PDB file of C-alpha atoms and ligand atoms in Angstrom:
ATOM      1  CA  MET A  10      17.761  -9.175   2.047  1.00  0.00           C
ATOM      2  CA  PRO A  11      14.512  -7.393   1.962  1.00  0.00           C
ATOM      3  CA  ILE A  12      13.600  -5.857   5.309  1.00  0.00           C
ATOM      4  CA  VAL A  13       9.980  -6.180   4.320  1.00  0.00           C
ATOM      5  CA  LYS A  14       8.633  -9.213   2.623  1.00  0.00           C
ATOM      6  CA  LEU A  15       4.936  -9.947   2.080  1.00  0.00           C
ATOM      7  CA  GLN A  16       3.792 -13.203   0.567  1.00  0.00           C
ATOM      8  CA  GLN A  17       0.401 -14.129  -0.998  1.00  0.00           C
ATOM      9  CA  VAL A  18      -1.088 -11.989   1.317  1.00  0.00           C
ATOM     10  CA  THR A  19      -4.831 -11.984   1.662  1.00  0.00           C
ATOM     11  CA  TYR A  20      -6.818 -10.249   3.743  1.00  0.00           C
ATOM     12  CA  HIS A  21     -10.545  -9.622   4.566  1.00  0.00           C
ATOM     13  CA  TYR A  22     -11.701  -7.240   7.156  1.00  0.00           C
ATOM     14  CA  PRO A  23     -14.295  -8.750   9.730  1.00  0.00           C
ATOM     15  CA  PHE A  24     -18.021 -10.117   7.823  1.00  0.00           C
ATOM     16  CA  THR A  25     -16.671  -9.441   4.691  1.00  0.00           C
ATOM     17  CA  GLU A  26     -17.014 -11.303   1.366  1.00  0.00           C
ATOM     18  CA  LYS A  27     -14.428  -9.623  -1.072  1.00  0.00           C
ATOM     19  CA  PRO A  28     -10.922  -9.320   0.342  1.00  0.00           C
ATOM     20  CA  ALA A  29      -9.673  -5.788   0.486  1.00  0.00           C
ATOM     21  CA  LEU A  30      -5.920  -7.304  -0.553  1.00  0.00           C
ATOM     22  CA  GLN A  31      -5.597 -10.418  -2.651  1.00  0.00           C
ATOM     23  CA  ASP A  32      -2.228 -12.210  -3.132  1.00  0.00           C
ATOM     24  CA  ILE A  33       0.286  -9.510  -2.376  1.00  0.00           C
ATOM     25  CA  ASN A  34       3.654 -10.047  -2.734  1.00  0.00           C
ATOM     26  CA  LEU A  35       6.225  -7.764  -1.736  1.00  0.00           C
ATOM     27  CA  GLU A  36       9.333  -7.245  -0.875  1.00  0.00           C
ATOM     28  CA  VAL A  37      11.059  -3.515   0.202  1.00  0.00           C
ATOM     29  CA  GLU A  38      15.056  -3.491   0.437  1.00  0.00           C
ATOM     30  CA  GLU A  39      16.516  -1.327   3.462  1.00  0.00           C
ATOM     31  CA  GLY A  40      16.276   2.297   2.332  1.00  0.00           C
ATOM     32  CA  GLU A  41      14.398   1.894  -0.346  1.00  0.00           C
ATOM     33  CA  PHE A  42      11.281   4.471  -0.983  1.00  0.00           C
ATOM     34  CA  VAL A  43       8.312   2.811  -2.416  1.00  0.00           C
ATOM     35  CA  ALA A  44       5.326   4.447  -3.403  1.00  0.00           C
ATOM     36  CA  VAL A  45       1.815   2.921  -3.163  1.00  0.00           C
ATOM     37  CA  ILE A  46      -0.996   4.488  -5.673  1.00  0.00           C
ATOM     38  CA  GLY A  47      -4.254   3.269  -6.102  1.00  0.00           C
ATOM     39  CA  PRO A  48      -7.826   5.069  -6.685  1.00  0.00           C
ATOM     40  CA  ASN A  49     -10.193   5.110  -4.060  1.00  0.00           C
ATOM     41  CA  GLY A  50     -10.815   1.863  -2.234  1.00  0.00           C
ATOM     42  CA  ALA A  51      -7.891   0.152  -3.986  1.00  0.00           C
ATOM     43  CA  GLY A  52      -6.587  -1.084  -0.528  1.00  0.00           C
ATOM     44  CA  LYS A  53      -3.838   1.499   0.084  1.00  0.00           C
ATOM     45  CA  SER A  54      -4.603   2.265   3.821  1.00  0.00           C
ATOM     46  CA  THR A  55      -5.144  -1.693   4.241  1.00  0.00           C
ATOM     47  CA  LEU A  56      -1.882  -2.152   3.155  1.00  0.00           C
ATOM     48  CA  CYS A  57      -0.370   0.215   5.540  1.00  0.00           C
ATOM     49  CA  TYR A  58      -2.000  -1.140   8.511  1.00  0.00           C
ATOM     50  CA  THR A  59      -1.045  -4.644   7.129  1.00  0.00           C
ATOM     51  CA  LEU A  60       2.695  -3.212   7.227  1.00  0.00           C
ATOM     52  CA  ALA A  61       2.160  -1.440  10.424  1.00  0.00           C
ATOM     53  CA  GLY A  62       0.771  -4.375  12.288  1.00  0.00           C
ATOM     54  CA  PHE A  63      -2.748  -2.930  12.931  1.00  0.00           C
ATOM     55  CA  ILE A  64      -3.731  -5.649  10.649  1.00  0.00           C
ATOM     56  CA  PRO A  65      -4.212  -8.373  12.371  1.00  0.00           C
ATOM     57  CA  HIS A  66      -3.613  -7.147  16.042  1.00  0.00           C
ATOM     58  CA  PHE A  67      -6.259  -4.655  15.939  1.00  0.00           C
ATOM     59  CA  TYR A  68      -8.412  -5.231  13.003  1.00  0.00           C
ATOM     60  CA  LYS A  69      -9.023  -8.336  12.912  1.00  0.00           C
ATOM     61  CA  GLY A  70     -10.692 -10.459  10.221  1.00  0.00           C
ATOM     62  CA  GLU A  71      -8.728 -12.903   8.238  1.00  0.00           C
ATOM     63  CA  LEU A  72      -4.978 -12.355   7.114  1.00  0.00           C
ATOM     64  CA  LYS A  73      -3.096 -15.145   5.009  1.00  0.00           C
ATOM     65  CA  GLY A  74       0.058 -15.288   3.741  1.00  0.00           C
ATOM     66  CA  ILE A  75       3.156 -14.199   5.082  1.00  0.00           C
ATOM     67  CA  VAL A  76       3.958 -10.691   6.436  1.00  0.00           C
ATOM     68  CA  GLU A  77       7.364 -10.447   7.592  1.00  0.00           C
ATOM     69  CA  VAL A  78       9.397  -7.245   8.684  1.00  0.00           C
ATOM     70  CA  ASP A  79      13.492  -7.556   9.881  1.00  0.00           C
ATOM     71  CA  GLY A  80      12.872 -11.364   9.920  1.00  0.00           C
ATOM     72  CA  VAL A  81       9.730 -11.530  11.998  1.00  0.00           C
ATOM     73  CA  LEU A  82       6.501 -12.494  11.421  1.00  0.00           C
ATOM     74  CA  VAL A  83       3.837 -10.212  12.290  1.00  0.00           C
ATOM     75  CA  GLN A  84       1.534 -13.171  13.922  1.00  0.00           C
ATOM     76  CA  ASP A  85       4.756 -13.894  16.209  1.00  0.00           C
ATOM     77  CA  SER A  86       4.882 -10.421  17.453  1.00  0.00           C
ATOM     78  CA  ASP A  87       2.881  -8.407  19.822  1.00  0.00           C
ATOM     79  CA  LEU A  88       1.922  -4.624  18.362  1.00  0.00           C
ATOM     80  CA  SER A  89       3.539  -2.761  21.224  1.00  0.00           C
ATOM     81  CA  ASP A  90       6.978  -4.531  19.669  1.00  0.00           C
ATOM     82  CA  TRP A  91       5.888  -4.199  16.276  1.00  0.00           C
ATOM     83  CA  VAL A  92       5.255  -0.293  16.394  1.00  0.00           C
ATOM     84  CA  LEU A  93       8.794   0.413  17.317  1.00  0.00           C
ATOM     85  CA  LYS A  94      10.039  -1.326  13.940  1.00  0.00           C
ATOM     86  CA  VAL A  95       7.585   0.218  11.579  1.00  0.00           C
ATOM     87  CA  GLY A  96       5.806   3.438  12.453  1.00  0.00           C
ATOM     88  CA  LEU A  97       2.730   4.370  11.014  1.00  0.00           C
ATOM     89  CA  VAL A  98       1.768   7.626   9.953  1.00  0.00           C
ATOM     90  CA  PHE A  99      -1.788   8.112   9.593  1.00  0.00           C
ATOM     91  CA  GLN A 100      -3.904   9.330   7.005  1.00  0.00           C
ATOM     92  CA  ASN A 101      -5.892  11.469   9.543  1.00  0.00           C
ATOM     93  CA  PRO A 102      -3.445  12.961  11.433  1.00  0.00           C
ATOM     94  CA  PHE A 103      -6.639  13.517  14.199  1.00  0.00           C
ATOM     95  CA  ASN A 104      -6.176   9.520  14.740  1.00  0.00           C
ATOM     96  CA  GLN A 105      -2.499  10.113  15.840  1.00  0.00           C
ATOM     97  CA  ILE A 106      -2.899  12.711  18.201  1.00  0.00           C
ATOM     98  CA  SER A 107      -3.163  11.837  21.844  1.00  0.00           C
ATOM     99  CA  GLY A 108      -5.343  13.750  23.193  1.00  0.00           C
ATOM    100  CA  ALA A 109      -3.213  13.488  26.377  1.00  0.00           C
ATOM    101  CA  LYS A 110      -0.777  16.278  26.108  1.00  0.00           C
ATOM    102  CA  TYR A 111      -1.060  20.273  25.935  1.00  0.00           C
ATOM    103  CA  THR A 112       1.944  21.027  23.901  1.00  0.00           C
ATOM    104  CA  VAL A 113       3.364  20.103  20.496  1.00  0.00           C
ATOM    105  CA  PHE A 114       6.552  19.699  22.070  1.00  0.00           C
ATOM    106  CA  GLU A 115       5.008  17.202  24.602  1.00  0.00           C
ATOM    107  CA  GLU A 116       2.999  15.579  21.835  1.00  0.00           C
ATOM    108  CA  VAL A 117       6.356  14.317  19.842  1.00  0.00           C
ATOM    109  CA  ALA A 118       7.746  13.405  23.259  1.00  0.00           C
ATOM    110  CA  PHE A 119       5.081  11.342  24.147  1.00  0.00           C
ATOM    111  CA  GLY A 120       6.244   7.721  22.746  1.00  0.00           C
ATOM    112  CA  LEU A 121       9.459   8.504  23.869  1.00  0.00           C
ATOM    113  CA  GLU A 122       8.522   8.975  27.423  1.00  0.00           C
ATOM    114  CA  ASN A 123       6.626   5.777  27.408  1.00  0.00           C
ATOM    115  CA  SER A 124       9.740   3.857  25.940  1.00  0.00           C
ATOM    116  CA  GLY A 125      12.049   4.866  28.767  1.00  0.00           C
ATOM    117  CA  VAL A 126      14.256   7.247  26.817  1.00  0.00           C
ATOM    118  CA  PRO A 127      16.511   9.373  29.672  1.00  0.00           C
ATOM    119  CA  ARG A 128      14.861  12.785  29.459  1.00  0.00           C
ATOM    120  CA  SER A 129      18.153  14.870  28.203  1.00  0.00           C
ATOM    121  CA  GLU A 130      18.027  12.227  24.683  1.00  0.00           C
ATOM    122  CA  ILE A 131      14.196  13.149  24.539  1.00  0.00           C
ATOM    123  CA  ILE A 132      14.636  16.752  24.648  1.00  0.00           C
ATOM    124  CA  ARG A 133      17.377  16.472  21.836  1.00  0.00           C
ATOM    125  CA  ARG A 134      15.362  14.228  19.789  1.00  0.00           C
ATOM    126  CA  VAL A 135      12.372  16.132  19.799  1.00  0.00           C
ATOM    127  CA  GLU A 136      14.274  19.329  19.002  1.00  0.00           C
ATOM    128  CA  GLU A 137      16.024  17.840  16.171  1.00  0.00           C
ATOM    129  CA  VAL A 138      12.835  16.434  14.814  1.00  0.00           C
ATOM    130  CA  LEU A 139      10.693  19.765  15.250  1.00  0.00           C
ATOM    131  CA  GLN A 140      13.536  21.604  13.000  1.00  0.00           C
ATOM    132  CA  MET A 141      13.560  18.581  10.132  1.00  0.00           C
ATOM    133  CA  THR A 142       9.835  18.811  10.071  1.00  0.00           C
ATOM    134  CA  GLY A 143       9.268  22.414   9.938  1.00  0.00           C
ATOM    135  CA  ILE A 144       7.781  22.874  13.189  1.00  0.00           C
ATOM    136  CA  ALA A 145      10.003  24.037  15.894  1.00  0.00           C
ATOM    137  CA  ASP A 146       7.981  27.537  15.896  1.00  0.00           C
ATOM    138  CA  LEU A 147       4.661  25.247  16.994  1.00  0.00           C
ATOM    139  CA  ALA A 148       6.796  23.720  19.951  1.00  0.00           C
ATOM    140  CA  ASP A 149       4.381  25.622  22.838  1.00  0.00           C
ATOM    141  CA  ARG A 150       1.019  25.381  20.689  1.00  0.00           C
ATOM    142  CA  SER A 151      -1.752  23.278  21.441  1.00  0.00           C
ATOM    143  CA  PRO A 152      -2.128  20.257  18.578  1.00  0.00           C
ATOM    144  CA  TYR A 153      -5.691  20.952  18.439  1.00  0.00           C
ATOM    145  CA  SER A 154      -5.080  24.475  17.634  1.00  0.00           C
ATOM    146  CA  LEU A 155      -3.609  23.813  14.264  1.00  0.00           C
ATOM    147  CA  SER A 156      -4.288  23.553  10.800  1.00  0.00           C
ATOM    148  CA  GLY A 157      -4.755  19.845   9.156  1.00  0.00           C
ATOM    149  CA  GLY A 158      -1.161  20.479   7.524  1.00  0.00           C
ATOM    150  CA  GLN A 159       0.550  21.288  10.362  1.00  0.00           C
ATOM    151  CA  GLN A 160      -1.522  18.328  12.274  1.00  0.00           C
ATOM    152  CA  GLN A 161       0.198  16.068   9.974  1.00  0.00           C
ATOM    153  CA  ARG A 162       3.714  17.501  10.244  1.00  0.00           C
ATOM    154  CA  VAL A 163       2.938  17.178  13.924  1.00  0.00           C
ATOM    155  CA  ALA A 164       2.158  13.040  13.132  1.00  0.00           C
ATOM    156  CA  LEU A 165       5.084  12.756  11.026  1.00  0.00           C
ATOM    157  CA  ALA A 166       7.432  14.241  13.540  1.00  0.00           C
ATOM    158  CA  SER A 167       6.057  12.081  16.431  1.00  0.00           C
ATOM    159  CA  ILE A 168       6.994   8.852  14.642  1.00  0.00           C
ATOM    160  CA  LEU A 169       9.883   9.952  13.315  1.00  0.00           C
ATOM    161  CA  VAL A 170      11.438  10.528  16.744  1.00  0.00           C
ATOM    162  CA  MET A 171      10.976   6.760  17.168  1.00  0.00           C
ATOM    163  CA  GLN A 172      13.157   5.979  14.541  1.00  0.00           C
ATOM    164  CA  PRO A 173      11.158   3.239  13.166  1.00  0.00           C
ATOM    165  CA  LYS A 174      13.493   0.788  10.854  1.00  0.00           C
ATOM    166  CA  VAL A 175      10.273   1.280   8.312  1.00  0.00           C
ATOM    167  CA  LEU A 176       8.197   4.309   7.762  1.00  0.00           C
ATOM    168  CA  VAL A 177       4.653   3.465   6.793  1.00  0.00           C
ATOM    169  CA  LEU A 178       2.774   6.500   5.742  1.00  0.00           C
ATOM    170  CA  ASP A 179      -0.273   6.666   4.718  1.00  0.00           C
ATOM    171  CA  GLU A 180      -1.508   9.902   2.572  1.00  0.00           C
ATOM    172  CA  PRO A 181       0.979  12.123   4.519  1.00  0.00           C
ATOM    173  CA  THR A 182       0.470  15.068   2.890  1.00  0.00           C
ATOM    174  CA  SER A 183      -3.341  15.238   2.224  1.00  0.00           C
ATOM    175  CA  GLN A 184      -4.013  18.613   3.816  1.00  0.00           C
ATOM    176  CA  MET A 185      -0.961  20.120   2.642  1.00  0.00           C
ATOM    177  CA  ASP A 186      -0.129  22.768   0.147  1.00  0.00           C
ATOM    178  CA  PRO A 187       2.460  22.520  -2.455  1.00  0.00           C
ATOM    179  CA  ILE A 188       5.292  23.799  -0.329  1.00  0.00           C
ATOM    180  CA  GLY A 189       4.539  21.792   2.372  1.00  0.00           C
ATOM    181  CA  THR A 190       4.244  18.575   0.134  1.00  0.00           C
ATOM    182  CA  ARG A 191       7.097  19.369  -0.952  1.00  0.00           C
ATOM    183  CA  GLU A 192       9.199  20.181   2.354  1.00  0.00           C
ATOM    184  CA  VAL A 193       7.570  16.358   3.462  1.00  0.00           C
ATOM    185  CA  PHE A 194       9.165  14.404   0.439  1.00  0.00           C
ATOM    186  CA  GLY A 195      11.905  16.061   0.882  1.00  0.00           C
ATOM    187  CA  VAL A 196      12.106  14.746   4.672  1.00  0.00           C
ATOM    188  CA  ILE A 197      11.175  11.042   3.698  1.00  0.00           C
ATOM    189  CA  ARG A 198      13.542  11.020   0.962  1.00  0.00           C
ATOM    190  CA  GLN A 199      16.614  12.377   3.604  1.00  0.00           C
ATOM    191  CA  MET A 200      15.049   9.478   5.837  1.00  0.00           C
ATOM    192  CA  ALA A 201      15.344   6.860   3.102  1.00  0.00           C
ATOM    193  CA  GLU A 202      19.097   8.118   2.353  1.00  0.00           C
ATOM    194  CA  GLN A 203      19.771   7.466   5.754  1.00  0.00           C
ATOM    195  CA  GLY A 204      18.903   3.677   5.506  1.00  0.00           C
ATOM    196  CA  MET A 205      15.153   4.229   6.939  1.00  0.00           C
ATOM    197  CA  THR A 206      12.761   1.878   4.333  1.00  0.00           C
ATOM    198  CA  VAL A 207       9.690   4.156   3.612  1.00  0.00           C
ATOM    199  CA  VAL A 208       6.176   2.864   2.088  1.00  0.00           C
ATOM    200  CA  MET A 209       4.051   5.955   1.338  1.00  0.00           C
ATOM    201  CA  ALA A 210       0.288   5.707  -0.119  1.00  0.00           C
ATOM    202  CA  GLU A 211       0.028   8.508  -2.067  1.00  0.00           C
ATOM    203  CA  HIS A 212      -1.403  10.064  -5.427  1.00  0.00           C
ATOM    204  CA  LYS A 213       0.775  13.385  -5.807  1.00  0.00           C
ATOM    205  CA  VAL A 214       2.402  11.601  -8.688  1.00  0.00           C
ATOM    206  CA  GLU A 215       4.127  14.693  -9.613  1.00  0.00           C
ATOM    207  CA  TRP A 216       5.828  14.421  -6.280  1.00  0.00           C
ATOM    208  CA  ILE A 217       6.109  10.180  -6.136  1.00  0.00           C
ATOM    209  CA  ALA A 218       8.134  10.743  -9.851  1.00  0.00           C
ATOM    210  CA  GLN A 219      10.541  12.704  -7.804  1.00  0.00           C
ATOM    211  CA  PHE A 220      10.935  11.414  -4.851  1.00  0.00           C
ATOM    212  CA  ALA A 221      10.000   7.784  -5.026  1.00  0.00           C
ATOM    213  CA  ASP A 222      12.766   4.627  -5.737  1.00  0.00           C
ATOM    214  CA  ARG A 223       9.602   2.593  -7.105  1.00  0.00           C
ATOM    215  CA  VAL A 224       6.013   2.740  -7.729  1.00  0.00           C
ATOM    216  CA  ILE A 225       3.660   0.116  -6.897  1.00  0.00           C
ATOM    217  CA  ALA A 226       0.195   0.500  -8.367  1.00  0.00           C
ATOM    218  CA  LEU A 227      -2.927  -0.811  -6.305  1.00  0.00           C
ATOM    219  CA  TRP A 228      -5.900  -1.608  -7.682  1.00  0.00           C
ATOM    220  CA  GLU A 229      -9.080  -3.729  -6.096  1.00  0.00           C
ATOM    221  CA  GLY A 230      -6.686  -5.148  -3.634  1.00  0.00           C
ATOM    222  CA  LYS A 231      -4.240  -6.321  -5.954  1.00  0.00           C
ATOM    223  CA  ILE A 232      -0.737  -5.331  -7.280  1.00  0.00           C
ATOM    224  CA  TYR A 233      -2.294  -4.341 -11.091  1.00  0.00           C
ATOM    225  CA  LEU A 234       1.685  -2.379 -11.708  1.00  0.00           C
ATOM    226  CA  GLU A 235       4.880  -2.300 -10.341  1.00  0.00           C
ATOM    227  CA  GLY A 236       8.327  -0.709 -11.388  1.00  0.00           C
ATOM    228  CA  LYS A 237      10.539   2.540 -11.953  1.00  0.00           C
ATOM    229  CA  PRO A 238       7.981   5.444 -10.852  1.00  0.00           C
ATOM    230  CA  HIS A 239       8.335   6.716 -14.618  1.00  0.00           C
ATOM    231  CA  GLU A 240       7.397   3.475 -16.009  1.00  0.00           C
ATOM    232  CA  VAL A 241       4.392   3.219 -14.089  1.00  0.00           C
ATOM    233  CA  LEU A 242       3.323   6.254 -13.436  1.00  0.00           C
ATOM    234  CA  THR A 243       3.079   6.943 -17.367  1.00  0.00           C
ATOM    235  CA  ASP A 244       1.457   3.606 -18.284  1.00  0.00           C
ATOM    236  CA  GLU A 245      -1.554   4.092 -20.499  1.00  0.00           C
ATOM    237  CA  ARG A 246      -3.075   0.984 -18.583  1.00  0.00           C
ATOM    238  CA  LEU A 247      -3.747   3.587 -15.286  1.00  0.00           C
ATOM    239  CA  VAL A 248      -5.968   5.905 -17.181  1.00  0.00           C
ATOM    240  CA  GLU A 249      -8.532   3.290 -17.837  1.00  0.00           C
ATOM    241  CA  LYS A 250      -8.410   2.118 -14.040  1.00  0.00           C
ATOM    242  CA  GLY A 251      -9.285   5.162 -12.957  1.00  0.00           C
ATOM    243  CA  PHE A 252      -5.766   6.074 -11.179  1.00  0.00           C
ATOM    244  CA  GLY A 253      -4.684   9.871 -11.145  1.00  0.00           C
ATOM    245  CA  VAL A 254      -2.376  10.792 -13.866  1.00  0.00           C
ATOM    246  CA  SER A 255      -0.300  13.780 -14.026  1.00  0.00           C
ATOM    247  CA  ARG A 256      -1.659  16.645 -15.869  1.00  0.00           C
ATOM    248  CA  TYR A 257       1.701  16.854 -17.943  1.00  0.00           C
ATOM    249  CA  THR A 258       1.343  12.724 -19.158  1.00  0.00           C
ATOM    250  CA  THR A 259      -2.039  13.954 -20.418  1.00  0.00           C
ATOM    251  CA  THR A 260      -0.993  16.490 -22.016  1.00  0.00           C
ATOM    252  CA  ALA A 261       1.693  14.761 -23.591  1.00  0.00           C
ATOM    253  CA  ARG A 262      -0.330  11.875 -24.268  1.00  0.00           C
ATOM    254  CA  LEU A 263      -2.620  14.214 -26.195  1.00  0.00           C
ATOM    255  CA  ALA A 264       0.144  16.004 -27.955  1.00  0.00           C
ATOM    256  CA  LEU A 265       1.437  13.148 -29.425  1.00  0.00           C
ATOM    257  CA  PRO A 266      -0.883  11.888 -32.181  1.00  0.00           C
ATOM    258  CA  ARG A 267      -0.721  15.677 -33.185  1.00  0.00           C
ATOM    259  CA  GLY A 268       2.904  15.721 -33.477  1.00  0.00           C
ATOM    260  CA  LEU A 269       3.379  17.938 -30.573  1.00  0.00           C
ATOM    261  CA  TRP A 270       5.438  15.366 -28.482  1.00  0.00           C
ATOM    262  CA  GLN A 271       8.415  13.657 -29.394  1.00  0.00           C
ATOM    263  CA  LYS A 272       7.588   9.970 -30.277  1.00  0.00           C
ATOM    264  CA  GLU A 273      10.950   8.856 -28.909  1.00  0.00           C
ATOM    265  CA  ARG A 274      10.519  10.623 -25.803  1.00  0.00           C
ATOM    266  CA  PRO A 275       9.394   9.267 -22.666  1.00  0.00           C
ATOM    267  CA  LEU A 276       5.955  10.956 -21.314  1.00  0.00           C
ATOM    268  CA  PRO A 277       6.645  13.173 -18.647  1.00  0.00           C
ATOM    269  CA  VAL A 278       5.035  13.230 -15.324  1.00  0.00           C
ATOM    270  CA  THR A 279       6.665  16.616 -13.579  1.00  0.00           C
ATOM    271  CA  LEU A 280       6.433  20.057 -15.241  1.00  0.00           C
ATOM    272  CA  GLU A 281      10.304  20.244 -15.510  1.00  0.00           C
ATOM    273  CA  GLU A 282      10.197  17.059 -17.863  1.00  0.00           C
ATOM    274  CA  ALA A 283       7.244  18.570 -19.874  1.00  0.00           C
ATOM    275  CA  VAL A 284       8.907  21.962 -20.403  1.00  0.00           C
ATOM    276  CA  ALA A 285      12.181  20.173 -21.549  1.00  0.00           C
ATOM    277  CA  GLY A 286      10.165  17.789 -23.759  1.00  0.00           C
ATOM    278  CA  PHE A 287       8.247  20.929 -25.548  1.00  0.00           C
ATOM    279  CA  SER A 288      11.216  22.949 -25.746  1.00  0.00           C
ATOM    280  CA  ALA A 289      13.256  20.023 -27.202  1.00  0.00           C
ATOM    281  CA  LEU A 290      10.952  19.549 -29.685  1.00  0.00           C
ATOM    282  CA  ARG A 291      10.769  23.423 -30.582  1.00  0.00           C
ATOM    283  CA  ASN A 292      14.559  23.596 -30.964  1.00  0.00           C
ATOM    284  CA  ALA A 293      14.097  20.492 -33.268  1.00  0.00           C
ATOM    285  CA  ARG A 294      11.840  22.352 -35.434  1.00  0.00           C
ATOM    286  CA  ARG A 295      14.109  25.621 -35.413  1.00  0.00           C
ATOM    287  CA  LYS A 296      16.781  23.662 -36.928  1.00  0.00           C
ATOM    288  CA  GLN A 297      14.672  22.050 -39.755  1.00  0.00           C
ATOM    289  CA  GLY A 298      14.028  25.851 -40.276  1.00  0.00           C
TER     290      GLY A 298
HETATM  291  N1  ADP B 324     -13.090  -1.487   8.324  1.00  0.00           N
HETATM  292  C1  ADP B 324     -13.565  -2.234   7.207  1.00  0.00           C
HETATM  293  N2  ADP B 324     -14.348  -2.756   7.323  1.00  0.00           N
HETATM  294  C2  ADP B 324     -14.577  -3.470   5.876  1.00  0.00           C
HETATM  295  N3  ADP B 324     -14.292  -3.031   5.108  1.00  0.00           N
HETATM  296  C3  ADP B 324     -13.488  -2.047   4.942  1.00  0.00           C
HETATM  297  C4  ADP B 324     -12.636  -1.423   6.066  1.00  0.00           C
HETATM  298  N4  ADP B 324     -12.099  -0.663   5.685  1.00  0.00           N
HETATM  299  C5  ADP B 324     -11.508  -0.736   4.179  1.00  0.00           C
HETATM  300  N5  ADP B 324     -12.541  -1.487   3.893  1.00  0.00           N
HETATM  301  C6  ADP B 324     -12.832  -1.813   2.410  1.00  0.00           C
HETATM  302  O1  ADP B 324     -11.722  -2.059   2.221  1.00  0.00           O
HETATM  303  C7  ADP B 324     -11.490  -1.569   0.910  1.00  0.00           C
HETATM  304  C8  ADP B 324      -9.662  -1.055   0.933  1.00  0.00           C
HETATM  305  O2  ADP B 324      -9.991   0.037   1.343  1.00  0.00           O
HETATM  306  P1  ADP B 324      -8.939   0.875   1.708  1.00  0.00           P
HETATM  307  O3  ADP B 324      -7.623   0.217   2.136  1.00  0.00           O
HETATM  308  O4  ADP B 324      -9.206   1.954   2.774  1.00  0.00           O
HETATM  309  O5  ADP B 324      -8.391   1.922   0.523  1.00  0.00           O
HETATM  310  P2  ADP B 324      -7.890   3.041   0.175  1.00  0.00           P
HETATM  311  O6  ADP B 324      -7.168   3.322   1.240  1.00  0.00           O
HETATM  312  O7  ADP B 324      -7.030   2.542  -1.223  1.00  0.00           O
HETATM  313  O8  ADP B 324      -8.826   3.931  -0.301  1.00  0.00           O
HETATM  314  C9  ADP B 324     -12.288  -0.967   0.355  1.00  0.00           C
HETATM  315  O9  ADP B 324     -13.235  -1.878  -0.400  1.00  0.00           O
HETATM  316  C10 ADP B 324     -12.878  -0.580   1.752  1.00  0.00           C
HETATM  317  O10 ADP B 324     -14.438  -0.266   1.581  1.00  0.00           O
HETATM  318 MG1   MG B 325      -6.566   4.937   2.226  1.00  0.00          MG
END
């Protein structure tokens, strides 16, 4: 039984002609980590809002089709109930910060305080999540004194602490350096291993290749390609539609007709795969003498 089920979902923002999502069919299994890629305007954020109930409960417009999480239709739920099940980490962390709290600790505790969890458990859960997201040392800082990347970690922590069944993330590492990005992907993978279902809009394809179970490629509001990360991320059809493609894939694709990449070898997405591929070719040549 998939925990997330979208059937023939089409959505128009108010007063728009063109649908932002069109005929989306998507099922996500419990504990699965799905990455959503797509060029600007493809509908990634809109898909995140739809999963998280902001469409139709906050953004009006016209939603058609079935949006179901854990057996409940989004239309049959209030946003306040829905967000306990599906947590959304916004693309811009500024939108997540409540503005009501003076420290990172209080900010992360905010959602739990509102849901009546006992004080001692709040403290335990907040401390755990601050550790996990690598911001324990920022606990006493003002959320507004932080860098964009640090704010993104706070935004992630304040959702994780709520322990939603489904975690939706909209480009959660956009303001992070490679080290931060790697750490956050690691945390999210770990959550999926523990049974949390993850849908993440992201264009850092090298990380997606290493951590996600499946990739959905959105284009003009439609699912254009879908499948295992490597199959999708090395598909030629991404190039013509303006998707971000790994530089290693591009390099190997150029090397191939020149005999500098082995034909039978899948194209690489990550640096490690590229190095392995080029080394294998060199070794094969050496053997031939
Ligand atoms: N609030 C809005 N009102 C009207 N149109 C919107 C709104 N937000 C996004 N759109 C449109 O919906 C489409 C998908 O946007 P979006 O989901 O933000 O794409 P992405 O996150 O992939 O860049 C775009 O054509 C965009 O212009
Ligand atoms: Mg977006």
